[in-house]
């Protein structure tokens, strides 16, 4: 018997797993998030505790799946790119992550005193209102960071561009970015939650979905979300945002593409991924590995 006749179940099983990961993994994660939400409401679980456990477990699971089923091997995290990510985590990723978790928890905790935006409205109405208000501010901050003109436009871009310098996008490269950008995005995420006086139930759902979508948006796994792409911003849409071709580097929303659809910046292609990721003219900028030069960007005059 030659080796050619031996049964090799590896590739077939791999194929089934790859299509499961591509088609089922994401809806399943969404379903578990929602199930935890409704379970917590139903059984009166402590929302802040459920939130912390969910965030931790989800991160580990996503890392394992990304390692096993990369969308493109050349976009995989490598030791040098991980070492670069660690530098950014040390500067702001870890702090921002903790702050985000802390603020998310604080917003949840403080919200026990809130009575809701409009007394008597359903949680669903409150959640949608919260989401659209947050996304509106986030959308314009993000869009102006990319498309703004004049001195302010150039400055916003210099704060935001560090996040776009890497030429591969995967889970942990989320940490790459300027601390100023993190601070502004943190403020835009959590402040509306507190200021608008949302109830803990909507804050929990908002943070849980935001955590999931935020992680999946920088994910090197070939997630196919189908019609869900018109409702939530995930892997397929946000990967185009990181395209090196500025004509398709749109999709400024983070949780829902609602304002992208309204203002004409929605970019979705079912059959292809961006050819290259990063900035269109990388030589104009420091290497993302050069932390000191990257952090100095907002303090210099810079063109696009
Ligand atoms: Zn951007």
Tab-separated table of C-alpha atoms and ligand atoms in Angstrom:
chain	number	residue	atom	x	y	z
A	1	UNK	CA	0.000	0.000	0.000
A	2	UNK	CA	1.405	3.395	-0.926
A	3	UNK	CA	0.958	6.503	1.151
A	4	UNK	CA	-1.364	7.880	-1.575
A	5	UNK	CA	-4.124	5.486	-0.616
A	6	UNK	CA	-4.076	6.408	3.060
A	7	UNK	CA	-7.138	8.282	4.269
A	8	UNK	CA	-6.244	11.774	5.396
A	9	UNK	CA	-9.121	13.312	7.338
A	10	UNK	CA	-7.121	16.444	8.228
A	11	UNK	CA	-7.927	18.726	5.276
A	12	UNK	CA	-11.626	17.729	5.148
A	13	UNK	CA	-12.103	18.357	8.860
A	14	UNK	CA	-10.158	21.562	8.487
A	15	UNK	CA	-12.490	22.626	5.679
A	16	UNK	CA	-15.573	21.991	7.811
A	17	UNK	CA	-14.040	23.864	10.756
A	18	UNK	CA	-12.983	26.766	8.503
A	19	UNK	CA	-16.493	27.188	7.116
A	20	UNK	CA	-17.939	26.876	10.646
A	21	UNK	CA	-15.584	29.620	11.806
A	22	UNK	CA	-16.412	31.730	8.771
A	23	UNK	CA	-20.207	31.405	8.862
A	24	UNK	CA	-21.312	30.240	12.325
A	25	UNK	CA	-18.726	31.446	14.857
A	26	UNK	CA	-19.733	35.123	14.717
A	27	UNK	CA	-23.535	34.662	14.919
A	28	UNK	CA	-22.879	32.189	17.739
A	29	UNK	CA	-20.808	34.761	19.675
A	30	UNK	CA	-23.545	37.328	19.156
A	31	UNK	CA	-26.173	34.840	20.326
A	32	UNK	CA	-24.150	33.987	23.458
A	33	UNK	CA	-23.714	37.705	24.222
A	34	UNK	CA	-27.461	38.287	23.906
A	35	UNK	CA	-28.256	35.096	25.845
A	36	UNK	CA	-26.012	36.282	28.699
A	37	UNK	CA	-27.744	39.654	28.586
A	38	UNK	CA	-31.258	38.222	28.790
A	39	UNK	CA	-30.100	35.554	31.263
A	40	UNK	CA	-28.647	38.243	33.519
A	41	UNK	CA	-31.879	40.252	33.326
A	42	UNK	CA	-34.039	37.197	33.935
A	43	UNK	CA	-32.077	35.830	36.869
A	44	UNK	CA	-30.863	39.099	38.374
A	45	UNK	CA	-27.150	38.251	37.958
A	46	UNK	CA	-24.664	40.998	38.780
A	47	UNK	CA	-24.205	42.737	35.420
A	48	UNK	CA	-20.698	44.063	36.159
A	49	UNK	CA	-19.465	40.546	37.082
A	50	UNK	CA	-21.036	38.926	34.014
A	51	UNK	CA	-19.480	41.672	31.875
A	52	UNK	CA	-15.959	41.060	33.254
A	53	UNK	CA	-16.143	37.266	32.856
A	54	UNK	CA	-17.601	37.513	29.382
A	55	UNK	CA	-14.903	39.953	28.219
A	56	UNK	CA	-12.048	37.767	29.505
A	57	UNK	CA	-13.305	34.443	28.146
A	58	UNK	CA	-14.189	35.948	24.784
A	59	UNK	CA	-10.699	37.394	24.331
A	60	UNK	CA	-9.013	34.016	24.878
A	61	UNK	CA	-11.405	32.216	22.527
A	62	UNK	CA	-10.951	34.795	19.769
A	63	UNK	CA	-7.156	34.614	20.049
A	64	UNK	CA	-7.187	30.811	19.713
A	65	UNK	CA	-9.486	30.861	16.660
A	66	UNK	CA	-7.433	33.582	14.966
A	67	UNK	CA	-4.258	31.578	15.497
A	68	UNK	CA	-5.808	28.443	13.961
A	69	UNK	CA	-7.839	29.989	11.098
A	70	UNK	CA	-6.210	33.166	9.756
A	71	UNK	CA	-7.988	34.865	6.829
A	72	UNK	CA	-4.594	35.565	5.273
A	73	UNK	CA	-1.372	34.042	6.626
A	74	UNK	CA	0.550	37.218	5.739
A	75	UNK	CA	-1.718	39.216	8.093
A	76	UNK	CA	-0.973	36.891	11.009
A	77	UNK	CA	0.599	38.203	14.170
A	78	UNK	CA	4.337	37.458	14.234
A	79	UNK	CA	6.841	37.747	17.074
A	80	UNK	CA	8.185	41.092	15.784
A	81	UNK	CA	4.665	42.494	15.298
A	82	UNK	CA	3.628	41.184	18.736
A	83	UNK	CA	6.658	42.875	20.300
A	84	UNK	CA	5.563	46.105	18.600
A	85	UNK	CA	1.990	45.647	19.907
A	86	UNK	CA	3.367	45.083	23.405
A	87	UNK	CA	5.105	48.467	23.279
A	88	UNK	CA	1.815	50.155	22.439
A	89	UNK	CA	0.006	48.119	25.071
A	90	UNK	CA	2.571	49.290	27.599
A	91	UNK	CA	2.046	52.911	26.600
A	92	UNK	CA	-1.692	52.964	26.167
A	93	UNK	CA	-3.265	49.647	25.252
A	94	UNK	CA	-3.120	48.177	28.730
A	95	UNK	CA	-4.049	51.444	30.397
A	96	UNK	CA	-6.816	52.107	27.874
A	97	UNK	CA	-8.047	48.530	28.188
A	98	UNK	CA	-8.182	48.794	31.950
A	99	UNK	CA	-9.751	52.242	31.739
A	100	UNK	CA	-12.287	50.963	29.248
A	101	UNK	CA	-13.133	48.020	31.453
A	102	UNK	CA	-13.066	50.256	34.523
A	103	UNK	CA	-15.211	52.948	32.933
A	104	UNK	CA	-17.563	50.323	31.552
A	105	UNK	CA	-17.872	48.895	35.031
A	106	UNK	CA	-18.209	52.383	36.560
A	107	UNK	CA	-20.881	53.367	34.045
A	108	UNK	CA	-22.701	50.178	34.968
A	109	UNK	CA	-22.286	50.784	38.664
A	110	UNK	CA	-23.285	54.466	38.561
A	111	UNK	CA	-26.219	53.726	36.346
A	112	UNK	CA	-28.038	52.017	39.220
A	113	UNK	CA	-29.005	55.565	40.185
A	114	UNK	CA	-30.253	56.455	36.687
A	115	UNK	CA	-33.853	56.367	35.695
A	116	UNK	CA	-33.429	56.308	31.910
A	117	UNK	CA	-33.349	58.938	29.166
A	118	UNK	CA	-37.094	59.088	28.910
A	119	UNK	CA	-38.899	57.709	31.889
A	120	UNK	CA	-41.214	54.932	30.839
A	121	UNK	CA	-39.533	54.073	27.514
A	122	UNK	CA	-38.577	50.488	26.906
A	123	UNK	CA	-34.980	49.340	27.284
A	124	UNK	CA	-34.939	48.672	23.546
A	125	UNK	CA	-35.869	52.295	22.682
A	126	UNK	CA	-33.320	53.579	25.196
A	127	UNK	CA	-30.613	51.322	23.772
A	128	UNK	CA	-31.255	52.356	20.160
A	129	UNK	CA	-31.293	56.065	21.113
A	130	UNK	CA	-28.057	55.660	23.042
A	131	UNK	CA	-26.444	53.821	20.176
A	132	UNK	CA	-27.422	56.339	17.500
A	133	UNK	CA	-26.339	59.349	19.565
A	134	UNK	CA	-22.997	57.768	20.429
A	135	UNK	CA	-22.414	56.617	16.854
A	136	UNK	CA	-23.251	60.039	15.434
A	137	UNK	CA	-20.472	61.746	17.451
A	138	UNK	CA	-18.087	58.873	16.956
A	139	UNK	CA	-18.780	58.796	13.206
A	140	UNK	CA	-17.999	62.480	12.664
A	141	UNK	CA	-14.931	62.449	14.903
A	142	UNK	CA	-13.606	59.455	12.961
A	143	UNK	CA	-14.577	60.769	9.514
A	144	UNK	CA	-13.060	64.196	10.148
A	145	UNK	CA	-9.889	62.482	11.391
A	146	UNK	CA	-9.610	60.924	7.927
A	147	UNK	CA	-11.185	63.484	5.630
A	148	UNK	CA	-10.960	66.790	7.534
A	149	UNK	CA	-9.186	69.625	5.723
A	150	UNK	CA	-6.958	72.452	6.906
A	151	UNK	CA	-4.836	72.520	10.037
A	152	UNK	CA	-7.425	70.828	12.244
A	153	UNK	CA	-7.983	68.052	9.722
A	154	UNK	CA	-4.232	67.439	9.477
A	155	UNK	CA	-3.897	67.416	13.261
A	156	UNK	CA	-6.787	64.986	13.771
A	157	UNK	CA	-5.201	62.719	11.153
A	158	UNK	CA	-1.828	62.876	12.911
A	159	UNK	CA	-3.531	61.686	16.115
A	160	UNK	CA	-5.423	58.928	14.319
A	161	UNK	CA	-2.898	57.725	11.717
A	162	UNK	CA	-0.793	55.621	14.145
A	163	UNK	CA	-3.698	53.163	14.259
A	164	UNK	CA	-3.576	52.859	10.460
A	165	UNK	CA	0.186	52.401	10.055
A	166	UNK	CA	0.325	48.581	10.482
A	167	UNK	CA	0.038	46.738	7.175
A	168	UNK	CA	-1.732	43.814	8.780
A	169	UNK	CA	-4.828	43.844	10.930
A	170	UNK	CA	-5.398	41.237	13.648
A	171	UNK	CA	-6.840	41.053	17.148
A	172	UNK	CA	-3.966	42.380	19.271
A	173	UNK	CA	-2.902	45.132	16.858
A	174	UNK	CA	-5.969	46.923	18.225
A	175	UNK	CA	-3.521	48.326	20.791
A	176	UNK	CA	-1.552	50.209	18.130
A	177	UNK	CA	-2.618	53.830	18.243
A	178	UNK	CA	-1.900	57.183	19.817
A	179	UNK	CA	-2.906	57.654	23.484
A	180	UNK	CA	-4.734	60.875	22.515
A	181	UNK	CA	-6.871	58.910	20.085
A	182	UNK	CA	-7.684	56.363	22.775
A	183	UNK	CA	-8.643	59.066	25.242
A	184	UNK	CA	-11.016	60.749	22.796
A	185	UNK	CA	-12.603	57.480	21.750
A	186	UNK	CA	-12.991	56.405	25.368
A	187	UNK	CA	-14.685	59.679	26.183
A	188	UNK	CA	-17.033	59.348	23.206
A	189	UNK	CA	-17.890	55.798	24.209
A	190	UNK	CA	-18.530	56.111	27.916
A	191	UNK	CA	-19.604	59.726	28.430
A	192	UNK	CA	-22.912	59.479	26.540
A	193	UNK	CA	-23.685	56.400	28.621
A	194	UNK	CA	-23.298	58.308	31.854
A	195	UNK	CA	-24.505	61.752	30.738
A	196	UNK	CA	-27.599	60.495	28.958
A	197	UNK	CA	-28.566	58.670	32.112
A	198	UNK	CA	-28.987	55.237	30.625
A	199	UNK	CA	-30.103	52.341	32.783
A	200	UNK	CA	-27.650	49.523	33.653
A	201	UNK	CA	-29.424	47.091	31.331
A	202	UNK	CA	-28.758	49.208	28.227
A	203	UNK	CA	-25.200	50.039	29.346
A	204	UNK	CA	-24.453	46.346	29.787
A	205	UNK	CA	-25.801	45.503	26.341
A	206	UNK	CA	-23.990	48.475	24.783
A	207	UNK	CA	-20.623	47.552	26.340
A	208	UNK	CA	-21.043	43.849	25.637
A	209	UNK	CA	-21.783	44.453	21.947
A	210	UNK	CA	-19.148	47.160	21.713
A	211	UNK	CA	-16.557	44.776	23.171
A	212	UNK	CA	-17.459	42.014	20.746
A	213	UNK	CA	-17.657	44.207	17.639
A	214	UNK	CA	-14.529	46.134	18.653
A	215	UNK	CA	-12.507	42.925	18.877
A	216	UNK	CA	-13.966	41.364	15.748
A	217	UNK	CA	-13.395	44.527	13.734
A	218	UNK	CA	-9.622	43.917	13.889
A	219	UNK	CA	-9.777	40.205	13.266
A	220	UNK	CA	-7.694	38.182	10.838
A	221	UNK	CA	-10.374	35.534	10.370
A	222	UNK	CA	-12.559	35.269	7.277
A	223	UNK	CA	-15.832	36.025	9.048
A	224	UNK	CA	-18.780	36.197	6.649
A	225	UNK	CA	-21.568	38.079	8.366
A	226	UNK	CA	-23.901	38.412	5.335
A	227	UNK	CA	-26.889	40.758	5.928
A	228	UNK	CA	-25.660	41.418	9.502
A	229	UNK	CA	-23.144	43.774	7.878
A	230	UNK	CA	-26.004	46.237	7.382
A	231	UNK	CA	-26.751	46.199	11.093
A	232	UNK	CA	-23.377	45.831	12.824
A	233	UNK	CA	-19.814	46.799	11.918
A	234	UNK	CA	-17.630	43.722	12.132
A	235	UNK	CA	-14.653	42.116	10.465
A	236	UNK	CA	-15.605	42.538	6.811
A	237	UNK	CA	-16.556	46.223	7.020
A	238	UNK	CA	-13.770	47.389	9.298
A	239	UNK	CA	-11.090	45.560	7.310
A	240	UNK	CA	-12.018	47.802	4.374
A	241	UNK	CA	-11.593	50.779	6.688
A	242	UNK	CA	-7.955	49.680	7.028
A	243	UNK	CA	-7.459	49.328	3.260
A	244	UNK	CA	-4.367	51.039	1.848
A	245	UNK	CA	-6.598	52.206	-1.031
A	246	UNK	CA	-8.213	55.387	0.334
A	247	UNK	CA	-11.138	55.077	-2.099
A	248	UNK	CA	-12.401	52.045	-0.208
A	249	UNK	CA	-11.056	52.908	3.267
A	250	UNK	CA	-14.504	54.025	4.455
A	251	UNK	CA	-16.872	52.562	7.103
A	252	UNK	CA	-16.332	55.006	9.954
A	253	UNK	CA	-18.926	53.485	12.293
A	254	UNK	CA	-17.779	51.235	15.121
A	255	UNK	CA	-20.877	49.410	16.288
A	256	UNK	CA	-23.446	50.054	13.583
A	257	UNK	CA	-22.947	51.244	9.977
A	258	UNK	CA	-26.167	53.302	10.276
A	259	UNK	CA	-24.496	56.706	9.737
A	260	UNK	CA	-22.228	55.262	7.021
A	261	UNK	CA	-25.368	54.194	5.172
A	262	UNK	CA	-26.997	57.610	5.755
A	263	UNK	CA	-23.951	59.672	4.741
A	264	UNK	CA	-22.760	57.446	1.877
A	265	UNK	CA	-19.547	55.993	3.297
A	266	UNK	CA	-20.686	52.357	3.488
A	267	UNK	CA	-18.176	50.026	1.777
A	268	UNK	CA	-18.968	46.330	1.536
A	269	UNK	CA	-17.787	43.734	-0.979
A	270	UNK	CA	-18.894	40.160	-0.535
A	271	UNK	CA	-16.347	38.472	-2.792
A	272	UNK	CA	-13.077	40.146	-1.976
A	273	UNK	CA	-10.911	41.572	0.777
A	274	UNK	CA	-8.687	44.662	0.453
A	275	UNK	CA	-5.559	43.942	-1.612
A	276	UNK	CA	-3.334	45.709	0.923
A	277	UNK	CA	-3.785	47.185	4.399
A	278	UNK	CA	-2.227	50.240	6.008
A	279	UNK	CA	-1.755	53.781	4.727
A	280	UNK	CA	-1.608	54.700	1.037
A	281	UNK	CA	1.833	56.318	1.297
A	282	UNK	CA	3.715	54.511	4.067
A	283	UNK	CA	7.020	56.260	3.310
A	284	UNK	CA	5.477	59.539	4.455
A	285	UNK	CA	5.209	58.181	7.985
A	286	UNK	CA	7.485	56.565	10.553
A	287	UNK	CA	7.437	52.787	10.849
A	288	UNK	CA	4.777	51.715	13.379
A	289	UNK	CA	7.577	49.985	15.278
A	290	UNK	CA	9.282	53.317	15.921
A	291	UNK	CA	7.238	54.253	18.960
A	292	UNK	CA	8.931	57.549	19.780
A	293	UNK	CA	8.517	58.942	16.253
A	294	UNK	CA	4.901	57.722	16.073
A	295	UNK	CA	4.011	59.331	19.406
A	296	UNK	CA	5.584	62.606	18.223
A	297	UNK	CA	3.353	62.789	15.113
A	298	UNK	CA	0.623	65.091	16.567
A	299	UNK	CA	3.308	67.548	17.639
A	300	UNK	CA	4.675	68.080	14.123
A	301	UNK	CA	3.272	69.645	10.988
A	302	UNK	CA	2.026	66.887	8.756
A	303	UNK	CA	0.289	66.529	5.410
A	304	UNK	CA	-1.913	63.592	4.462
B	1	LIG	ZN1	-9.705	55.212	11.068
